[in-house]
Amino acid sequence: DASRLADFADHEQVWLGRDEERGLTAIVAVHDTTLGPALGGTRVWPHENFEAALTDALRLSHGMTLKAAVAGLALGGGKAVIVADARSDKSLRLLDAYAEMLAALEGQYITAEDVGLSLEDADYLRARTPNVTGTTRGGSGNPSPVTAQGVFLGIKAALKHQSGSEKLDGVRVAVQGLGAVGWSLAKRLRNEGARLSVSDIEPARADKAVTHLDAVALEGDAITTADVDIFAPCALGAVLSETTIPLLKAGIVAGSANNQLATPQDAERLRARGILYAPDYVINAGGLINVAEELTPPGYDADAAMKRVGVIPRTLGAIFRRAEAEGRTTDAVAETIALEYIESARAKKARR
Ligand code: NAD
């Protein structure tokens, strides 16, 4: 249905790869390459139909353009989806077929891990074709500590904007999800004296935080409405909605989870309640900054990647100030900043 795809008319290229014998249906979408080559992970997901998969690839690649731009990276936005169930349909044969598709694109799209595509899968692809980042052998590997550091610095930037001080001592933070990012974030927060409330659907993870980080464990949705200063969603998307926003007690929402807003209108709901929201794709850009470091000569350097996430609190500070001055949501201002950056790069290119 072309009319339903009209919102996505600004994509540069979209490829479809099919190999029935090896079970591959893949869509690679390149949104914009003004700032540099299109980079974004490959998502393996059992979309219910082709249109849903295409919409996902178009929406996600558009998001990657904004994410790279607002992080000040020389990268464009791309994303791929493989229509398959990562637990039951993913096979080496399928990955072989996908590697062939990537090779045929000759670097027009650079991939990385994402939901359903593990670091091991990325390694497998990289052994067969270049233009795979985030691999463990010779690549940047697990991005989570860098993402956590970016979120940690972003939380401090939000505190500073709101109270003039970035001190975490005694500040109450609710961390939802203690996975790779959430756990690493919780440790950083605790080291600087924050008082933690935590939740995880895996009780052992929350128990570990109670034992080692002096945290209080909360069950179910109680974490969303906990009486804290900061809510850090580090598990699922769509946690900020018409239903949850009126119940939030935190004055700041700043966490790693992707797509935290259930709908675009939820940014305005947060603003109306005076809750400072760190746009998810700005504060969680550490993972992308980490893989981008691989493409920066002379190659990947973990310390350099950790240093580069310093851009996140600076950008967030600018977004918070501008949003306040213009009476707009932080989400809208983040998008404006990304688009302004791309536009000025495009104008510079045109003058050359
Ligand atoms: P992860 O899978 O390691 O951890 C997620 C954790 O959340 C798990 O411990 C899981 O049990 C828990 N969880 C799931 N549902 C929950 C619920 N309803 N309530 C409480 N806990 C729940 O994932 P991760 O790599 O730590 O990523 C966390 C979030 O950050 C995801 O949304 C991811 O897309 C996003 N993100 C991650 C990175 C990265 O570098 N890993 C980068 C950018 C964004």
Coordinates of C-alpha atoms and ligand atoms in Angstrom, one line a residue:
D1 CA 0.0 0.0 0.0
A2 CA 2.0 3.0 -1.3
S3 CA 0.0 5.6 0.6
R4 CA 0.9 4.0 3.9
L5 CA 4.5 4.1 3.0
A6 CA 4.4 7.8 1.9
D7 CA 5.9 8.9 5.3
F8 CA 9.1 7.0 4.3
A9 CA 9.5 8.5 0.8
D10 CA 12.9 10.0 1.8
H11 CA 14.7 6.6 1.9
E12 CA 17.7 6.4 -0.5
Q13 CA 17.7 2.6 -1.2
V14 CA 15.8 -0.5 -0.1
W15 CA 16.9 -4.1 -1.1
L16 CA 15.0 -7.3 -0.8
G17 CA 16.9 -10.5 -0.5
R18 CA 15.2 -13.9 -0.9
D19 CA 16.5 -17.4 -0.8
E20 CA 13.7 -19.8 -0.3
E21 CA 15.9 -22.9 -0.1
R22 CA 17.9 -21.5 2.8
G23 CA 14.9 -19.7 4.5
L24 CA 16.0 -16.1 3.9
T25 CA 13.7 -13.2 3.5
A26 CA 15.7 -10.0 4.3
I27 CA 15.1 -6.3 3.7
V28 CA 18.0 -3.9 3.9
A29 CA 17.0 -0.2 4.1
V30 CA 19.3 2.7 3.7
H31 CA 17.7 5.9 4.8
D32 CA 20.3 8.7 4.4
T33 CA 24.0 8.7 3.7
T34 CA 24.7 12.5 3.8
L35 CA 26.9 12.1 6.8
G36 CA 28.6 8.9 5.9
P37 CA 28.0 5.2 5.1
A38 CA 24.7 3.7 6.4
L39 CA 25.2 1.6 9.5
G40 CA 22.7 -0.2 11.7
G41 CA 22.1 -3.6 13.1
T42 CA 20.2 -6.6 11.5
R43 CA 17.1 -7.5 13.4
V44 CA 15.8 -11.1 13.2
W45 CA 12.1 -11.0 13.9
P46 CA 9.1 -13.1 12.8
H47 CA 7.0 -10.3 11.3
E48 CA 3.5 -11.4 10.6
N49 CA 3.7 -10.2 6.9
F50 CA 6.0 -8.5 4.4
E51 CA 4.5 -5.1 4.9
A52 CA 5.1 -5.2 8.6
A53 CA 8.8 -6.2 8.0
L54 CA 9.2 -3.4 5.4
T55 CA 7.7 -0.8 7.7
D56 CA 10.0 -1.9 10.5
A57 CA 13.1 -1.7 8.3
L58 CA 12.1 1.8 7.0
R59 CA 11.3 3.1 10.5
L60 CA 14.4 1.7 12.1
S61 CA 16.7 2.9 9.4
H62 CA 15.2 6.4 9.6
G63 CA 15.8 6.2 13.4
M64 CA 19.5 5.3 12.8
T65 CA 20.0 8.4 10.6
L66 CA 18.8 10.6 13.5
K67 CA 20.8 8.7 16.1
A68 CA 24.1 8.9 14.2
A69 CA 23.5 12.6 13.4
V70 CA 22.7 13.7 17.0
A71 CA 25.8 11.7 18.2
G72 CA 27.9 13.7 15.8
L73 CA 29.0 10.6 13.9
A74 CA 30.1 10.5 10.3
L75 CA 27.6 7.8 9.6
G76 CA 24.3 7.5 7.8
G77 CA 21.3 5.5 8.8
G78 CA 20.6 1.9 7.7
K79 CA 19.0 -1.1 9.1
A80 CA 18.1 -4.6 8.0
V81 CA 15.5 -7.1 9.0
I82 CA 15.5 -10.8 8.5
V83 CA 12.0 -12.2 8.7
A84 CA 12.5 -15.3 10.9
D85 CA 12.2 -16.5 14.4
A86 CA 15.7 -16.2 15.9
R87 CA 15.0 -19.2 18.2
S88 CA 13.7 -21.7 15.7
D89 CA 14.4 -20.4 12.1
K90 CA 17.9 -19.0 12.4
S91 CA 20.4 -21.5 10.9
L92 CA 23.9 -21.3 9.5
R93 CA 22.5 -21.8 6.0
L94 CA 20.3 -18.8 6.5
L95 CA 23.2 -16.8 7.7
D96 CA 25.3 -18.0 4.7
A97 CA 22.6 -16.7 2.4
Y98 CA 22.4 -13.4 4.3
A99 CA 26.2 -13.0 4.1
E100 CA 26.0 -13.4 0.3
M101 CA 23.4 -10.7 0.2
L102 CA 25.6 -8.3 2.3
A103 CA 28.6 -9.1 0.1
A104 CA 26.6 -8.2 -3.0
L105 CA 25.8 -4.8 -1.5
E106 CA 29.6 -4.0 -1.5
G107 CA 29.6 -1.8 1.5
Q108 CA 26.5 0.3 0.7
Y109 CA 25.2 -1.0 4.1
I110 CA 27.3 -1.9 7.2
T111 CA 25.6 -4.2 9.7
A112 CA 25.9 -5.0 13.4
E113 CA 24.1 -7.1 16.0
D114 CA 20.5 -6.3 17.0
V115 CA 17.5 -8.1 18.5
G116 CA 17.8 -11.7 17.3
L117 CA 21.3 -11.4 15.8
S118 CA 24.0 -12.2 18.4
L119 CA 27.6 -11.3 18.6
E120 CA 28.4 -14.9 17.5
D121 CA 26.1 -14.5 14.5
A122 CA 28.0 -11.2 13.7
D123 CA 31.3 -13.1 13.9
Y124 CA 29.9 -15.8 11.6
L125 CA 28.9 -13.2 9.0
R126 CA 32.2 -11.3 9.4
A127 CA 34.1 -14.5 8.5
R128 CA 32.2 -14.5 5.2
T129 CA 31.9 -10.9 4.3
P130 CA 33.3 -7.5 5.3
N131 CA 31.1 -4.6 6.4
V132 CA 30.0 -6.3 9.6
T133 CA 30.8 -4.3 12.8
G134 CA 30.6 -5.2 16.5
T135 CA 32.2 -8.6 16.1
T136 CA 34.2 -10.1 18.9
R137 CA 37.2 -11.1 16.8
G138 CA 39.0 -7.9 15.8
G139 CA 35.9 -5.8 16.2
S140 CA 34.5 -3.8 19.0
G141 CA 32.5 -6.7 20.6
N142 CA 30.0 -6.1 23.4
P143 CA 28.8 -2.5 23.3
S144 CA 26.9 -2.6 26.6
P145 CA 29.6 -1.1 29.0
V146 CA 29.9 1.9 26.6
T147 CA 26.2 2.2 26.3
A148 CA 25.9 2.1 30.1
Q149 CA 28.6 4.8 30.5
G150 CA 26.7 7.0 28.1
V151 CA 23.5 6.6 30.0
F152 CA 25.3 7.2 33.3
L153 CA 26.8 10.5 32.0
G154 CA 23.4 11.4 30.5
I155 CA 21.7 10.9 33.9
K156 CA 24.2 13.3 35.4
A157 CA 23.5 15.9 32.6
A158 CA 19.8 15.6 33.4
L159 CA 20.4 16.1 37.1
K160 CA 22.6 19.1 36.4
H161 CA 20.0 20.7 34.2
Q162 CA 17.3 20.1 36.8
S163 CA 19.1 20.9 40.1
G164 CA 22.4 22.6 39.1
S165 CA 24.4 19.7 40.6
E166 CA 25.3 16.3 39.0
K167 CA 26.1 14.7 42.3
L168 CA 24.5 11.3 42.7
D169 CA 25.0 10.9 46.4
G170 CA 21.7 10.1 48.0
V171 CA 19.8 10.5 44.6
R172 CA 17.1 7.8 44.3
V173 CA 17.2 5.9 41.0
A174 CA 14.8 3.2 39.7
V175 CA 16.5 0.9 37.2
Q176 CA 14.1 -1.3 35.2
G177 CA 16.0 -4.3 33.8
L178 CA 19.4 -5.5 35.0
G179 CA 20.7 -7.0 31.8
A180 CA 23.9 -6.1 30.1
V181 CA 23.3 -2.3 30.2
G182 CA 21.1 -2.1 33.3
W183 CA 23.5 -4.0 35.5
S184 CA 26.5 -2.0 34.4
L185 CA 24.6 1.3 34.9
A186 CA 23.4 0.3 38.3
K187 CA 27.0 -0.4 39.4
R188 CA 28.2 3.0 38.2
L189 CA 25.3 4.7 39.9
R190 CA 25.9 2.9 43.2
N191 CA 29.6 3.7 43.1
E192 CA 28.7 7.4 43.3
G193 CA 26.3 6.9 46.2
A194 CA 22.9 6.6 44.4
R195 CA 20.1 4.7 46.2
L196 CA 18.8 2.1 43.9
S197 CA 15.4 0.5 43.4
V198 CA 15.6 -2.3 40.7
S199 CA 13.4 -4.8 38.9
D200 CA 14.0 -7.7 36.6
I201 CA 11.7 -10.5 35.4
E202 CA 14.6 -12.8 36.3
P203 CA 14.5 -12.7 40.1
A204 CA 18.2 -13.8 40.5
R205 CA 19.3 -10.5 38.8
A206 CA 17.3 -8.4 41.2
D207 CA 18.6 -10.5 44.1
K208 CA 22.2 -9.9 43.0
A209 CA 21.6 -6.1 43.1
V210 CA 20.0 -6.4 46.6
T211 CA 23.1 -8.3 47.8
H212 CA 25.9 -6.4 46.0
L213 CA 24.4 -2.9 45.3
D214 CA 22.3 -2.4 48.4
A215 CA 19.3 -2.1 46.2
V216 CA 15.6 -2.5 47.0
A217 CA 13.9 -5.0 44.6
L218 CA 10.5 -4.2 43.3
E219 CA 8.2 -6.5 41.4
G220 CA 6.3 -6.1 38.2
D221 CA 5.2 -2.6 37.2
A222 CA 5.9 -1.1 40.6
I223 CA 9.3 0.1 39.3
T224 CA 7.6 2.5 36.8
T225 CA 5.8 4.3 39.6
A226 CA 8.4 4.0 42.3
D227 CA 9.0 7.1 44.5
V228 CA 12.3 8.0 43.1
D229 CA 14.1 11.0 41.6
I230 CA 15.1 9.3 38.4
F231 CA 13.5 6.4 36.4
A232 CA 15.9 4.6 34.1
P233 CA 14.1 2.1 31.8
C234 CA 16.7 -0.4 30.6
A235 CA 14.5 -3.3 29.5
L236 CA 11.5 -2.8 27.2
G237 CA 10.1 -0.2 24.9
A238 CA 6.8 1.6 25.2
V239 CA 7.1 2.0 29.0
L240 CA 6.1 5.7 28.8
S241 CA 2.4 5.9 27.9
E242 CA -0.9 7.6 28.5
T243 CA -1.4 5.1 31.3
T244 CA 2.0 5.2 33.0
I245 CA 3.0 8.9 32.6
P246 CA 0.3 10.3 35.0
L247 CA 1.6 7.8 37.7
L248 CA 5.3 8.6 37.4
K249 CA 6.9 10.1 40.5
A250 CA 10.3 10.5 39.1
G251 CA 11.2 14.0 37.8
I252 CA 13.7 12.6 35.3
V253 CA 13.4 9.7 32.8
A254 CA 16.8 8.6 31.5
G255 CA 17.6 5.0 30.5
S256 CA 18.9 2.8 27.7
A257 CA 15.7 1.1 26.4
N258 CA 14.9 1.7 22.8
N259 CA 11.5 3.3 21.8
Q260 CA 10.5 4.2 25.4
L261 CA 7.6 6.4 24.2
A262 CA 4.5 4.4 23.4
T263 CA 3.4 7.1 21.0
P264 CA 5.0 10.4 19.8
Q265 CA 2.4 12.3 21.9
D266 CA 3.9 10.8 25.1
A267 CA 6.8 13.3 24.8
E268 CA 4.3 16.1 25.2
R269 CA 2.6 14.3 28.1
L270 CA 6.0 14.1 29.9
R271 CA 6.7 17.8 29.2
A272 CA 3.3 18.9 30.5
R273 CA 4.0 17.1 33.8
G274 CA 7.4 18.8 34.0
I275 CA 9.3 15.5 33.7
L276 CA 12.7 15.9 32.1
Y277 CA 13.0 13.2 29.4
A278 CA 16.4 12.2 27.9
P279 CA 15.4 11.1 24.4
D280 CA 16.3 7.4 24.2
Y281 CA 18.2 7.4 21.0
V282 CA 20.4 10.3 22.3
I283 CA 21.2 8.8 25.7
N284 CA 21.7 5.2 24.4
A285 CA 24.0 6.1 21.5
G286 CA 27.0 4.6 23.3
G287 CA 26.6 1.3 21.4
L288 CA 26.6 3.1 18.1
I289 CA 29.6 5.3 19.1
N290 CA 31.4 2.1 20.0
V291 CA 30.9 0.4 16.6
A292 CA 31.6 3.7 14.8
E293 CA 35.0 3.7 16.5
E294 CA 35.9 0.6 14.5
L295 CA 35.5 2.6 11.3
T296 CA 37.7 5.4 12.6
P297 CA 41.4 5.0 11.6
P298 CA 43.5 3.4 13.0
G299 CA 40.7 1.1 14.1
Y300 CA 38.9 0.1 17.3
D301 CA 40.2 1.5 20.5
A302 CA 38.1 0.7 23.6
D303 CA 39.4 3.7 25.6
A304 CA 38.8 6.1 22.7
A305 CA 35.2 4.8 22.5
M306 CA 34.6 5.3 26.2
K307 CA 35.9 8.9 25.9
R308 CA 33.8 9.6 22.9
V309 CA 30.6 9.0 24.8
G310 CA 31.4 12.4 26.5
V311 CA 29.5 13.8 23.6
I312 CA 26.2 12.4 25.0
P313 CA 25.9 14.6 28.1
R314 CA 27.0 17.7 26.1
T315 CA 24.3 17.1 23.5
L316 CA 21.7 16.3 26.1
G317 CA 22.5 19.5 27.9
A318 CA 22.0 21.5 24.7
I319 CA 18.7 19.6 24.0
F320 CA 17.4 20.3 27.5
R321 CA 18.2 24.0 27.4
R322 CA 16.8 24.5 23.9
A323 CA 13.6 22.5 24.7
E324 CA 13.1 24.8 27.7
A325 CA 13.8 28.0 25.8
E326 CA 11.5 27.0 22.9
G327 CA 8.7 25.4 25.0
R328 CA 9.1 22.2 23.0
T329 CA 9.6 18.6 23.9
T330 CA 13.2 17.2 24.3
D331 CA 12.2 14.6 21.7
A332 CA 11.2 17.2 19.1
V333 CA 14.4 19.3 19.8
A334 CA 16.6 16.2 19.4
E335 CA 15.1 15.5 16.0
T336 CA 15.5 19.2 15.0
I337 CA 19.2 19.1 16.0
A338 CA 19.8 16.0 14.0
L339 CA 18.1 17.4 10.9
E340 CA 19.9 20.7 11.2
Y341 CA 23.2 18.9 11.3
I342 CA 22.4 16.7 8.2
E343 CA 21.1 19.8 6.4
S344 CA 24.3 21.8 7.0
A345 CA 26.4 18.8 5.9
R346 CA 24.3 18.6 2.7
A347 CA 24.7 22.3 2.0
K348 CA 28.4 22.0 2.5
K349 CA 28.6 19.1 0.1
A350 CA 26.6 21.0 -2.5
R351 CA 29.0 24.0 -2.3
R352 CA 32.0 21.8 -2.9
Ligands
NAD1 P1 19.5 -7.5 28.0 O1 18.6 -8.4 27.3 O2 20.9 -7.9 28.4 O3 18.8 -7.0 29.3 C1 17.4 -6.7 29.4 C2 17.0 -7.1 30.9 O4 15.7 -6.7 31.1 C3 17.0 -8.6 31.2 O5 17.7 -8.8 32.4 C4 15.6 -9.0 31.2 O6 15.3 -10.1 32.1 C5 15.0 -7.7 31.8 N1 13.5 -7.5 31.5 C6 12.8 -7.9 30.5 N2 11.5 -7.5 30.6 C7 11.4 -6.9 31.8 C8 10.4 -6.3 32.6 N3 9.1 -6.3 32.1 N4 10.7 -5.7 33.8 C9 11.9 -5.8 34.3 N5 13.0 -6.3 33.6 C10 12.7 -6.9 32.4 O7 19.5 -6.1 27.1 P2 20.5 -4.9 27.2 O8 21.6 -5.1 26.1 O9 20.9 -4.6 28.6 O10 19.6 -3.7 26.6 C11 18.6 -3.1 27.4 C12 17.8 -2.1 26.6 O11 18.7 -1.1 26.1 C13 17.1 -2.7 25.4 O12 15.9 -2.0 25.2 C14 18.1 -2.4 24.3 O13 17.4 -2.4 23.0 C15 18.6 -1.1 24.7 N6 19.9 -0.8 24.1 C16 21.0 -1.6 24.4 C17 22.3 -1.2 23.9 C18 23.5 -2.1 24.2 O14 24.6 -1.6 24.0 N7 23.3 -3.3 24.7 C19 22.4 -0.1 23.1 C20 21.3 0.7 22.8 C21 20.1 0.4 23.4

